[in-house]
Amino acid sequence: IHEGFSRIDETIALSAMYAANHLTGVAAIACMTSTGYTPLIASRIRSGLPIVGLAHSPIAQRRMALYRGVVSLPFDTSAMAASELNDRALALLVQQGIAEPGDHVILTRGEHMNAHGGTNTLKILEVGQP
């Protein structure tokens, strides 16, 4: 039975997992999140890939640490320009040994950072050379 989606953030999370399981060269799924909800939904679908929850909130970080297959990393976007968010996220994944140059990373985020339930964007990014 195929159930319909009622929420945009759930649709993005499940789409990210589908893409991760069907596209070769994906190293990780990275979710910029304020609450940890997107990684929670993504973790419902099995994949051998790490789901990385990138959150500023310590509460969200602790919550995500309990989810199956989710790695929680602190990620404070308040001092970042919108144009550098993606590159900073990829740099953090490389620094943590989760991804390396040439890998693909599936990134989910909201257009307006720190809006609850605001995840509405999915990007497939290639990790470049530092």
mmCIF file of C-alpha atoms in Angstrom:
data_model
loop_
_atom_site.group_PDB
_atom_site.id
_atom_site.type_symbol
_atom_site.label_atom_id
_atom_site.label_comp_id
_atom_site.label_asym_id
_atom_site.label_seq_id
_atom_site.Cartn_x
_atom_site.Cartn_y
_atom_site.Cartn_z
ATOM 1 C CA ILE A 1 0.000 0.000 0.000
ATOM 2 C CA HIS A 2 1.389 3.399 -0.955
ATOM 3 C CA GLU A 3 0.405 6.036 1.526
ATOM 4 C CA GLY A 4 0.254 9.620 0.420
ATOM 5 C CA PHE A 5 2.403 12.348 1.912
ATOM 6 C CA SER A 6 0.751 15.051 3.952
ATOM 7 C CA ARG A 7 3.807 17.082 4.931
ATOM 8 C CA ILE A 8 6.453 18.658 2.730
ATOM 9 C CA ASP A 9 9.290 17.920 5.198
ATOM 10 C CA GLU A 10 8.355 14.204 5.283
ATOM 11 C CA THR A 11 8.235 14.130 1.486
ATOM 12 C CA ILE A 12 11.733 15.633 1.284
ATOM 13 C CA ALA A 13 13.134 13.232 3.929
ATOM 14 C CA LEU A 14 11.738 10.130 2.222
ATOM 15 C CA SER A 15 12.777 11.381 -1.225
ATOM 16 C CA ALA A 16 16.317 11.875 0.071
ATOM 17 C CA MET A 17 16.441 8.266 1.273
ATOM 18 C CA TYR A 18 15.050 6.963 -2.012
ATOM 19 C CA ALA A 19 17.692 8.916 -3.920
ATOM 20 C CA ALA A 20 20.453 7.770 -1.534
ATOM 21 C CA ASN A 21 19.503 4.127 -2.032
ATOM 22 C CA HIS A 22 19.372 4.402 -5.831
ATOM 23 C CA LEU A 23 22.162 6.814 -6.821
ATOM 24 C CA THR A 24 25.710 5.482 -6.858
ATOM 25 C CA GLY A 25 28.464 7.468 -5.197
ATOM 26 C CA VAL A 26 26.399 8.869 -2.319
ATOM 27 C CA ALA A 27 28.425 8.985 0.921
ATOM 28 C CA ALA A 28 25.845 10.474 3.283
ATOM 29 C CA ILE A 29 22.509 12.191 3.754
ATOM 30 C CA ALA A 30 22.943 15.516 5.555
ATOM 31 C CA CYS A 31 19.915 17.196 7.112
ATOM 32 C CA MET A 32 20.108 20.792 8.295
ATOM 33 C CA THR A 33 17.438 20.774 10.965
ATOM 34 C CA SER A 34 16.258 22.850 13.876
ATOM 35 C CA THR A 35 14.240 20.096 15.585
ATOM 36 C CA GLY A 36 15.705 16.808 14.310
ATOM 37 C CA TYR A 37 12.420 15.818 12.673
ATOM 38 C CA THR A 38 13.770 15.350 9.124
ATOM 39 C CA PRO A 39 16.521 12.898 10.218
ATOM 40 C CA LEU A 40 13.914 11.028 12.290
ATOM 41 C CA ILE A 41 11.708 10.476 9.238
ATOM 42 C CA ALA A 42 14.725 9.634 7.061
ATOM 43 C CA SER A 43 15.928 7.046 9.592
ATOM 44 C CA ARG A 44 12.737 5.024 9.059
ATOM 45 C CA ILE A 45 14.135 3.855 5.721
ATOM 46 C CA ARG A 46 17.122 1.550 5.929
ATOM 47 C CA SER A 47 20.271 2.436 4.074
ATOM 48 C CA GLY A 48 23.882 1.637 4.798
ATOM 49 C CA LEU A 49 24.659 5.341 4.660
ATOM 50 C CA PRO A 50 25.032 7.728 7.572
ATOM 51 C CA ILE A 51 22.281 10.269 8.063
ATOM 52 C CA VAL A 52 23.913 13.377 9.492
ATOM 53 C CA GLY A 53 21.751 15.722 11.521
ATOM 54 C CA LEU A 54 23.212 19.230 11.439
ATOM 55 C CA ALA A 55 21.644 21.306 14.199
ATOM 56 C CA HIS A 56 22.459 24.338 16.298
ATOM 57 C CA SER A 57 20.127 23.341 19.133
ATOM 58 C CA PRO A 58 21.696 21.103 21.816
ATOM 59 C CA ILE A 59 18.222 19.675 22.460
ATOM 60 C CA ALA A 60 17.870 18.615 18.811
ATOM 61 C CA GLN A 61 21.446 17.230 18.850
ATOM 62 C CA ARG A 62 20.719 15.048 21.882
ATOM 63 C CA ARG A 63 17.413 13.891 20.419
ATOM 64 C CA MET A 64 19.048 12.883 17.118
ATOM 65 C CA ALA A 65 21.757 10.915 18.939
ATOM 66 C CA LEU A 66 19.002 8.409 19.797
ATOM 67 C CA TYR A 67 17.873 7.795 16.208
ATOM 68 C CA ARG A 68 19.015 4.680 14.340
ATOM 69 C CA GLY A 69 21.704 5.454 11.778
ATOM 70 C CA VAL A 70 21.820 9.171 12.589
ATOM 71 C CA VAL A 71 25.030 11.015 13.478
ATOM 72 C CA SER A 72 24.378 14.318 15.210
ATOM 73 C CA LEU A 73 26.798 17.197 14.624
ATOM 74 C CA PRO A 74 26.665 20.760 15.957
ATOM 75 C CA PHE A 75 26.159 23.224 13.123
ATOM 76 C CA ASP A 76 25.522 26.876 13.922
ATOM 77 C CA THR A 77 24.212 28.687 10.862
ATOM 78 C CA SER A 78 23.601 32.032 12.579
ATOM 79 C CA ALA A 79 26.952 33.523 11.529
ATOM 80 C CA MET A 80 26.863 32.075 8.006
ATOM 81 C CA ALA A 81 25.670 33.682 4.818
ATOM 82 C CA ALA A 82 22.987 31.623 3.056
ATOM 83 C CA SER A 83 25.365 31.186 0.107
ATOM 84 C CA GLU A 84 27.987 29.395 2.221
ATOM 85 C CA LEU A 85 25.740 26.943 4.123
ATOM 86 C CA ASN A 86 26.149 24.075 1.672
ATOM 87 C CA ASP A 87 29.933 24.414 1.392
ATOM 88 C CA ARG A 88 30.308 24.652 5.184
ATOM 89 C CA ALA A 89 28.165 21.533 5.646
ATOM 90 C CA LEU A 90 30.253 19.585 3.116
ATOM 91 C CA ALA A 91 33.487 20.796 4.739
ATOM 92 C CA LEU A 92 32.246 19.529 8.117
ATOM 93 C CA LEU A 93 31.441 16.098 6.662
ATOM 94 C CA VAL A 94 34.928 15.899 5.126
ATOM 95 C CA GLN A 95 36.524 17.043 8.398
ATOM 96 C CA GLN A 96 34.594 14.311 10.267
ATOM 97 C CA GLY A 97 35.690 11.633 7.773
ATOM 98 C CA ILE A 98 32.120 11.024 6.586
ATOM 99 C CA ALA A 99 32.670 12.168 2.990
ATOM 100 C CA GLU A 100 35.633 12.800 0.729
ATOM 101 C CA PRO A 101 36.249 14.705 -2.505
ATOM 102 C CA GLY A 102 34.338 13.162 -5.408
ATOM 103 C CA ASP A 103 31.540 11.788 -3.193
ATOM 104 C CA HIS A 104 27.939 12.890 -3.494
ATOM 105 C CA VAL A 105 26.059 14.126 -0.448
ATOM 106 C CA ILE A 106 22.302 14.486 -0.374
ATOM 107 C CA LEU A 107 21.469 17.634 1.582
ATOM 108 C CA THR A 108 18.068 18.579 2.940
ATOM 109 C CA ARG A 109 17.322 21.989 4.408
ATOM 110 C CA GLY A 110 14.704 24.656 4.710
ATOM 111 C CA GLU A 111 14.817 27.739 2.603
ATOM 112 C CA HIS A 112 14.431 29.768 5.798
ATOM 113 C CA MET A 113 16.828 28.417 8.402
ATOM 114 C CA ASN A 114 15.490 27.890 11.932
ATOM 115 C CA ALA A 115 11.861 27.617 10.800
ATOM 116 C CA HIS A 116 10.256 24.570 12.421
ATOM 117 C CA GLY A 117 8.926 22.071 9.886
ATOM 118 C CA GLY A 118 10.501 24.193 7.187
ATOM 119 C CA THR A 119 12.491 21.539 5.302
ATOM 120 C CA ASN A 120 11.531 22.050 1.675
ATOM 121 C CA THR A 121 14.771 21.625 -0.272
ATOM 122 C CA LEU A 122 16.746 18.596 -1.435
ATOM 123 C CA LYS A 123 20.081 19.023 -3.188
ATOM 124 C CA ILE A 124 22.568 16.490 -4.441
ATOM 125 C CA LEU A 125 25.988 18.040 -3.985
ATOM 126 C CA GLU A 126 29.394 16.855 -5.075
ATOM 127 C CA VAL A 127 32.203 17.177 -2.568
ATOM 128 C CA GLY A 128 34.935 19.225 -4.197
ATOM 129 C CA GLN A 129 38.624 19.481 -3.471
ATOM 130 C CA PRO A 130 39.415 21.639 -0.415
#
